[in-house]
Structure formats: structure tokens, C-alpha cells
Amino acid sequence: MGKLQDKVCIVTGAAAGIGRATALLFAQEGGKVIAVDKNPMDDLLEEAKECGTQYEIIQMKGDIGSPDTAKAMVKLAVDTYGQLDVAVNNAGVMDDNTAIADTSDEMMEQVLRVNTFGVMYCMREECKQYLAQGEDVGGVIVNTCSVGASHQTSGAAYVASKGAVLSLTRNTAFMYMDHHIRCNCVSPGGVVTDIPITMPPSDEFGFGRTSQLLNFSGELAMPEELADAILFLASDQSRYVNGVDLKCDGGWTCF
Ligand SMILES: NC(=O)c1ccc[n+]([C@@H]2O[C@H](COP(=O)([O-])OP(=O)(O)OC[C@H]3O[C@@H](n4cnc5c(N)ncnc54)[C@H](O)[C@@H]3O)[C@@H](O)[C@H]2O)c1
């Protein structure tokens, strides 16, 4: 029996990085995974096949910054499997490291649209479904936050977007604590993913400030290390853990 045996799971941002490693791990742990991303995920299925274990992954293409995607992914889970058990709201983008005086409207909108509104749209649909499933069933949410929610690792738009995710996580845990809904987040430090490749060019002043923190960061994590932490929060092993921000930064923010 896997740790997520027969659990119906949604993972957003599953084409790359932390989301991809999480989708694969969940499938290996017996989960029925709906993998959501704006980019194609064909190689995810290839890799799952190579793992050799029985796996179940359905791909769904969608932009997390649109409320329609949140509705469609929960509908897909319910239409296919009759319920939803676990949702990992992980898709996210970086900003250009600008401090507030230099942050453009476009940058604020681009980052908050995916990192904050996207997570809110997903959580709203997931919680509606969990509430509809009844208090004895409920469900689990794991949001991918960032140490940037509490430390100045990025520019104004990104840290604000992740600060909101942290508040949303705690608010949801509190609101539904009697409804069998658990809501936690993981906060990665530095992880080896595609994010530095896809992020916009860094602002010189802003990066000059934030890069000073890199002296304390130590070795970067691999996406699989984050997936293990997400699995813990998604599974019954953390059944009494609610409203927590699990920092996975190797000690970076202990200074
Ligand atoms: N890598 C790090 O060092 C780090 C540190 C802290 C937090 N995080 C957070 O981890 C999460 C995952 O990032 P990652 O490092 O794996 O990055 P990544 O770029 O490797 O993967 C992110 C995935 O999200 C998808 N995505 C982005 N915007 C989307 C949208 N609008 N709709 C649907 N899918 C979308 C991308 O296509 C990609 O597959 C993000 O929320 C990020 O903020 C990462």
C-alpha cells in the first residue's frame, strides 16, 4: 500500500520542477493524479512509465491564472473518480527582483495573477468540493509557498504574492478545522528547477540586495526533496498537522 493509495490528487505546475517530482511521487505512492500545467507534459508520462510501478496520471492543460482552470480541474477529478482527496497548488512564477519603486504594473499583475489569484481560485474550488463531500471526508490542501513569504529573497511582487499564500493557508486551516479539511504549505529555499531559466531578467539594484542572502543559503535542494515534504503534508502521516508552513530550506533562514 502506498501512502496515497487510491487518493485522488491534483498537482498544479506538474510539467517541471517541484510539481513534476510531486506528481511522479504521488503516482508511485498509489495516488490517482491529475497533473495540471500550461505547458505540455508528455515526458512526465514517459518518466512515470520508466519508473516501472503501476501509475495513474491524467494530464490537463490549463492556465492557473484563470478561474476556469480551477473549476475544470476539480470537475475532471470528480467526473473521473467521483471525489477529490488531495490538492497541491504549486504552479508559480518569479518576478524580476525589483524593489517596489521600480516594480511595473505588468510585473505585479503577472506574478500575483498566477501565485496569488491562481492559488485562491484553486483553493476556492477545492474547498467547495471538500465541503460538498461532507465533514467525515473533507480533504487536504498543500500550497507551495516560499521562504520569500517571510524573508527578502526576491522582489516586491514575488514576496507579496507568497505572503498572501501563507495567510491564505492559515486562514483556510482555521476556518475549516472542524470540517475535516487540512491546509498547510511548504516553503522551499533554493531548489534546482527551471524557474531561474524562465524568470525575467533581474533588476540590478534589486538583485544586488537579495543576492546578499545567498551567502547563507548553502547547498540547493533537488525537487524530489520538496516532493517528500509535500507527500508528508498530503498523507495521513500528518493528520494532526494543520495551518503549518513547513520550511524546506536546509536551514537557510535560520540566520
Ligand atoms: N525553485 C525554487 O528555488 C523555489 C523556491 C521557493 C519557492 N518556489 C516555488 O515552487 C513552485 C514551483 O516552482 P519550481 O521551482 O518547480 O519552478 P518550475 O519553473 O520548474 O516549475 C513551475 C511549473 O509551473 C508551471 N506554471 C507556471 N505558470 C503557470 C500557469 N499560469 N498555469 C499553469 N502552470 C503554470 C510551469 O509551466 C512549470 O511547469 C512555485 O510556486 C515557486 O514559486 C520555488
Short mmCIF file of C-alpha atoms and ligand atoms in Angstrom, two decimals:
data_model
loop_
_atom_site.label_atom_id
_atom_site.label_comp_id
_atom_site.label_asym_id
_atom_site.label_seq_id
_atom_site.Cartn_x
_atom_site.Cartn_y
_atom_site.Cartn_z
CA MET A 1 0.00 0.00 0.00
CA GLY A 2 1.29 3.41 -0.97
CA LYS A 3 1.00 6.42 1.33
CA LEU A 4 -1.65 7.88 -1.03
CA GLN A 5 -3.23 4.60 -2.13
CA ASP A 6 -6.30 5.36 -4.30
CA LYS A 7 -6.38 9.02 -3.22
CA VAL A 8 -7.49 11.40 -5.95
CA CYS A 9 -4.84 14.10 -6.19
CA ILE A 10 -4.43 17.33 -8.18
CA VAL A 11 -0.93 18.74 -8.69
CA THR A 12 -0.54 22.10 -10.48
CA GLY A 13 2.66 23.15 -12.20
CA ALA A 14 3.34 19.47 -12.91
CA ALA A 15 5.33 19.86 -16.13
CA ALA A 16 8.57 20.80 -14.38
CA GLY A 17 10.47 21.13 -11.13
CA ILE A 18 8.78 20.56 -7.78
CA GLY A 19 5.34 19.87 -9.30
CA ARG A 20 6.69 17.26 -11.66
CA ALA A 21 8.61 15.44 -8.90
CA THR A 22 5.49 15.58 -6.71
CA ALA A 23 3.18 14.20 -9.41
CA LEU A 24 5.58 11.29 -10.01
CA LEU A 25 5.99 10.55 -6.30
CA PHE A 26 2.24 10.69 -5.68
CA ALA A 27 1.65 8.26 -8.56
CA GLN A 28 4.31 5.92 -7.15
CA GLU A 29 2.54 6.11 -3.76
CA GLY A 30 -0.71 4.87 -5.30
CA GLY A 31 -2.37 8.24 -5.93
CA LYS A 32 -4.62 8.91 -8.93
CA VAL A 33 -3.02 12.09 -10.17
CA ILE A 34 -4.49 14.93 -12.23
CA ALA A 35 -1.40 16.81 -13.45
CA VAL A 36 -2.14 20.41 -14.47
CA ASP A 37 0.17 22.79 -16.33
CA LYS A 38 0.13 25.41 -19.07
CA ASN A 39 2.95 23.51 -20.79
CA PRO A 40 2.85 20.01 -22.35
CA MET A 41 3.66 17.09 -20.02
CA ASP A 42 4.23 14.15 -22.38
CA ASP A 43 7.65 13.40 -20.94
CA LEU A 44 6.09 13.18 -17.46
CA LEU A 45 4.12 10.14 -18.59
CA GLU A 46 7.25 8.67 -20.22
CA GLU A 47 9.17 9.05 -16.96
CA ALA A 48 6.30 7.54 -14.96
CA LYS A 49 6.35 4.51 -17.29
CA GLU A 50 10.10 4.16 -16.81
CA CYS A 51 9.59 4.05 -13.02
CA GLY A 52 8.05 0.66 -13.70
CA THR A 53 5.41 0.91 -10.99
CA GLN A 54 1.67 0.93 -11.61
CA TYR A 55 0.76 4.57 -12.02
CA GLU A 56 -2.26 6.66 -12.89
CA ILE A 57 -1.70 10.19 -14.21
CA ILE A 58 -4.16 12.27 -16.24
CA GLN A 59 -2.78 15.42 -17.86
CA MET A 60 -4.75 18.63 -18.07
CA LYS A 61 -3.51 21.68 -19.91
CA GLY A 62 -4.58 24.97 -18.33
CA ASP A 63 -3.55 28.40 -17.16
CA ILE A 64 -3.72 28.56 -13.36
CA GLY A 65 -4.20 32.32 -13.54
CA SER A 66 -7.73 31.75 -14.84
CA PRO A 67 -10.62 30.72 -12.54
CA ASP A 68 -11.91 28.46 -15.32
CA THR A 69 -8.86 26.19 -14.93
CA ALA A 70 -9.55 25.69 -11.21
CA LYS A 71 -13.16 24.79 -11.93
CA ALA A 72 -12.19 22.45 -14.79
CA MET A 73 -9.52 20.55 -12.84
CA VAL A 74 -11.79 19.84 -9.86
CA LYS A 75 -14.58 18.84 -12.26
CA LEU A 76 -12.18 16.50 -14.06
CA ALA A 77 -11.26 14.83 -10.75
CA VAL A 78 -14.89 14.43 -9.70
CA ASP A 79 -16.19 13.34 -13.13
CA THR A 80 -13.40 10.76 -13.42
CA TYR A 81 -13.10 9.43 -9.88
CA GLY A 82 -16.15 10.74 -8.00
CA GLN A 83 -14.17 12.77 -5.46
CA LEU A 84 -11.06 14.78 -4.62
CA ASP A 85 -8.76 13.96 -1.69
CA VAL A 86 -5.54 15.96 -2.09
CA ALA A 87 -4.69 19.19 -3.91
CA VAL A 88 -1.18 20.59 -4.32
CA ASN A 89 -1.33 24.20 -5.52
CA ASN A 90 2.23 24.53 -6.72
CA ALA A 91 2.36 26.39 -10.07
CA GLY A 92 4.21 29.66 -9.69
CA VAL A 93 6.39 32.25 -11.37
CA MET A 94 9.21 34.54 -10.23
CA ASP A 95 9.47 38.30 -10.52
CA ASP A 96 12.43 40.35 -11.76
CA ASN A 97 13.78 41.15 -8.27
CA THR A 98 12.67 44.78 -8.42
CA ALA A 99 12.11 46.78 -5.24
CA ILE A 100 8.72 48.49 -5.07
CA ALA A 101 9.74 51.84 -6.59
CA ASP A 102 10.78 50.08 -9.81
CA THR A 103 8.04 47.44 -9.99
CA SER A 104 5.88 47.83 -13.10
CA ASP A 105 2.12 47.28 -13.17
CA GLU A 106 2.74 44.41 -15.60
CA MET A 107 5.14 42.65 -13.21
CA MET A 108 2.76 42.99 -10.24
CA GLU A 109 -0.17 41.70 -12.29
CA GLN A 110 1.79 38.85 -13.91
CA VAL A 111 3.13 37.49 -10.61
CA LEU A 112 0.03 37.99 -8.46
CA ARG A 113 -2.22 36.55 -11.19
CA VAL A 114 -0.51 33.16 -11.01
CA ASN A 115 0.98 32.98 -7.50
CA THR A 116 -1.87 34.54 -5.53
CA PHE A 117 -5.09 34.70 -7.58
CA GLY A 118 -4.27 31.33 -9.14
CA VAL A 119 -3.88 29.73 -5.71
CA MET A 120 -7.06 31.44 -4.46
CA TYR A 121 -9.08 30.19 -7.44
CA CYS A 122 -7.81 26.65 -6.87
CA MET A 123 -8.39 26.70 -3.11
CA ARG A 124 -11.92 28.03 -3.58
CA GLU A 125 -12.92 25.20 -5.91
CA GLU A 126 -11.09 22.56 -3.86
CA CYS A 127 -12.74 23.68 -0.60
CA LYS A 128 -16.19 23.81 -2.23
CA GLN A 129 -15.67 20.20 -3.28
CA TYR A 130 -14.31 19.15 0.14
CA LEU A 131 -17.28 20.75 1.89
CA ALA A 132 -19.66 19.02 -0.53
CA GLN A 133 -18.02 15.67 0.29
CA GLY A 134 -19.12 16.11 3.91
CA GLU A 135 -17.40 16.55 7.26
CA ASP A 136 -16.37 12.91 7.54
CA VAL A 137 -14.47 13.01 4.24
CA GLY A 138 -13.11 16.53 3.67
CA GLY A 139 -9.70 16.70 2.02
CA VAL A 140 -6.17 18.07 2.09
CA ILE A 141 -4.52 21.14 0.56
CA VAL A 142 -0.77 21.71 0.29
CA ASN A 143 0.29 25.05 -1.16
CA THR A 144 3.81 25.71 -2.40
CA CYS A 145 4.77 28.95 -0.69
CA SER A 146 8.36 30.22 -0.38
CA VAL A 147 10.82 31.44 2.22
CA GLY A 148 10.23 34.69 0.32
CA ALA A 149 6.95 34.99 2.25
CA SER A 150 8.97 35.91 5.32
CA HIS A 151 12.50 36.72 4.02
CA GLN A 152 13.64 39.09 1.28
CA THR A 153 14.78 36.52 -1.28
CA SER A 154 13.07 38.21 -4.26
CA GLY A 155 11.46 41.41 -5.41
CA ALA A 156 8.34 43.14 -4.08
CA ALA A 157 5.82 41.37 -6.33
CA TYR A 158 7.03 37.83 -5.58
CA VAL A 159 7.34 38.21 -1.79
CA ALA A 160 3.91 39.88 -1.64
CA SER A 161 2.40 37.08 -3.72
CA LYS A 162 3.83 34.40 -1.40
CA GLY A 163 2.99 36.33 1.78
CA ALA A 164 -0.62 36.12 0.62
CA VAL A 165 -0.31 32.35 0.09
CA LEU A 166 0.93 31.94 3.67
CA SER A 167 -2.02 33.97 5.04
CA LEU A 168 -4.50 32.08 2.86
CA THR A 169 -3.10 28.76 4.08
CA ARG A 170 -3.51 29.69 7.74
CA ASN A 171 -6.93 31.28 7.23
CA THR A 172 -8.25 28.19 5.45
CA ALA A 173 -6.82 25.83 8.08
CA PHE A 174 -8.58 27.80 10.80
CA MET A 175 -11.89 28.30 9.00
CA TYR A 176 -12.39 24.63 8.19
CA MET A 177 -10.66 22.93 11.10
CA ASP A 178 -13.98 21.29 12.09
CA HIS A 179 -14.75 20.22 8.52
CA HIS A 180 -12.01 17.61 8.09
CA ILE A 181 -10.10 19.95 5.75
CA ARG A 182 -6.37 20.34 6.42
CA CYS A 183 -4.41 23.13 4.75
CA ASN A 184 -0.63 23.51 5.02
CA CYS A 185 2.17 24.90 2.89
CA VAL A 186 5.79 24.10 2.13
CA SER A 187 8.28 26.93 1.78
CA PRO A 188 11.27 25.97 -0.35
CA GLY A 189 14.55 27.83 -0.11
CA GLY A 190 16.65 27.35 -3.23
CA VAL A 191 15.72 24.38 -5.44
CA VAL A 192 17.29 23.21 -8.70
CA THR A 193 14.39 23.78 -11.13
CA ASP A 194 13.56 25.63 -14.36
CA ILE A 195 12.49 28.78 -12.52
CA PRO A 196 15.78 30.71 -12.99
CA ILE A 197 15.62 29.94 -16.73
CA THR A 198 12.05 31.15 -17.15
CA MET A 199 12.21 34.18 -14.83
CA PRO A 200 12.54 37.67 -16.31
CA PRO A 201 15.99 39.32 -16.34
CA SER A 202 16.90 40.57 -12.87
CA ASP A 203 16.93 44.21 -11.88
CA GLU A 204 20.47 45.23 -10.92
CA PHE A 205 19.61 47.09 -7.70
CA GLY A 206 17.09 44.51 -6.51
CA PHE A 207 19.32 41.54 -7.24
CA GLY A 208 22.20 43.35 -5.54
CA ARG A 209 20.09 43.42 -2.38
CA THR A 210 18.53 39.94 -2.48
CA SER A 211 21.70 38.14 -3.59
CA GLN A 212 23.38 39.07 -0.30
CA LEU A 213 21.15 36.46 1.34
CA LEU A 214 22.59 33.77 -0.94
CA ASN A 215 25.71 33.74 1.25
CA PHE A 216 23.62 31.89 3.85
CA SER A 217 21.74 29.54 1.54
CA GLY A 218 24.09 26.54 1.45
CA GLU A 219 23.50 23.70 -0.98
CA LEU A 220 20.40 23.87 -3.19
CA ALA A 221 17.70 21.22 -2.83
CA MET A 222 16.60 18.84 -5.57
CA PRO A 223 12.86 18.88 -6.49
CA GLU A 224 12.48 15.34 -5.09
CA GLU A 225 13.39 16.63 -1.62
CA LEU A 226 10.49 19.06 -1.77
CA ALA A 227 8.21 16.32 -3.11
CA ASP A 228 8.97 14.23 0.00
CA ALA A 229 7.93 17.11 2.26
CA ILE A 230 4.76 17.67 0.22
CA LEU A 231 3.95 13.94 0.45
CA PHE A 232 4.21 14.13 4.25
CA LEU A 233 1.73 17.03 4.36
CA ALA A 234 -0.57 15.32 1.83
CA SER A 235 -0.68 11.94 3.56
CA ASP A 236 -2.30 10.74 6.77
CA GLN A 237 1.12 10.78 8.42
CA SER A 238 0.48 14.49 9.06
CA ARG A 239 -3.17 14.03 10.07
CA TYR A 240 -2.87 16.39 13.07
CA VAL A 241 -0.76 18.98 11.23
CA ASN A 242 -2.85 21.95 10.11
CA GLY A 243 -2.02 25.57 9.21
CA VAL A 244 1.72 24.94 9.18
CA ASP A 245 4.39 26.49 6.97
CA LEU A 246 6.97 23.71 6.57
CA LYS A 247 10.23 25.41 5.60
CA CYS A 248 12.40 23.22 3.39
CA ASP A 249 15.43 25.43 3.03
CA GLY A 250 18.24 23.38 4.59
CA GLY A 251 18.49 25.97 7.39
CA TRP A 252 18.97 28.97 5.09
CA THR A 253 16.57 31.26 7.00
CA CYS A 254 17.87 30.38 10.47
CA PHE A 255 20.34 33.27 10.44
N1 LIG B 1 12.88 26.72 -7.28
C1 LIG B 1 12.99 27.44 -6.19
O1 LIG B 1 14.11 27.76 -5.75
C2 LIG B 1 11.76 27.84 -5.42
C3 LIG B 1 11.92 28.48 -4.18
C4 LIG B 1 10.80 28.87 -3.47
C5 LIG B 1 9.53 28.61 -3.96
N2 LIG B 1 9.39 28.00 -5.16
C6 LIG B 1 8.02 27.77 -5.64
O2 LIG B 1 7.88 26.44 -6.08
C7 LIG B 1 6.82 26.37 -7.03
C8 LIG B 1 7.27 25.51 -8.19
O3 LIG B 1 8.34 26.15 -8.83
P1 LIG B 1 9.58 25.37 -9.48
O4 LIG B 1 10.79 25.88 -8.81
O5 LIG B 1 9.31 23.92 -9.52
O6 LIG B 1 9.56 26.05 -10.92
P2 LIG B 1 9.47 25.44 -12.40
O7 LIG B 1 9.51 26.64 -13.28
O8 LIG B 1 10.47 24.36 -12.60
O9 LIG B 1 8.02 24.80 -12.43
C9 LIG B 1 6.86 25.60 -12.36
C10 LIG B 1 5.78 24.97 -13.21
O10 LIG B 1 4.61 25.80 -13.10
C11 LIG B 1 4.06 25.96 -14.41
N3 LIG B 1 3.30 27.21 -14.49
C12 LIG B 1 3.78 28.47 -14.37
N4 LIG B 1 2.80 29.35 -14.57
C13 LIG B 1 1.68 28.62 -14.83
C14 LIG B 1 0.34 28.96 -15.14
N5 LIG B 1 -0.06 30.25 -15.27
N6 LIG B 1 -0.56 27.96 -15.34
C15 LIG B 1 -0.17 26.67 -15.26
N7 LIG B 1 1.09 26.29 -14.98
C16 LIG B 1 1.99 27.26 -14.77
C17 LIG B 1 5.27 25.98 -15.33
O11 LIG B 1 4.89 25.68 -16.68
C18 LIG B 1 6.15 24.92 -14.70
O12 LIG B 1 5.89 23.64 -15.22
C19 LIG B 1 6.47 27.80 -7.39
O13 LIG B 1 5.28 28.19 -6.73
C20 LIG B 1 7.65 28.60 -6.86
O14 LIG B 1 7.30 29.91 -6.52
C21 LIG B 1 10.47 27.60 -5.90
#
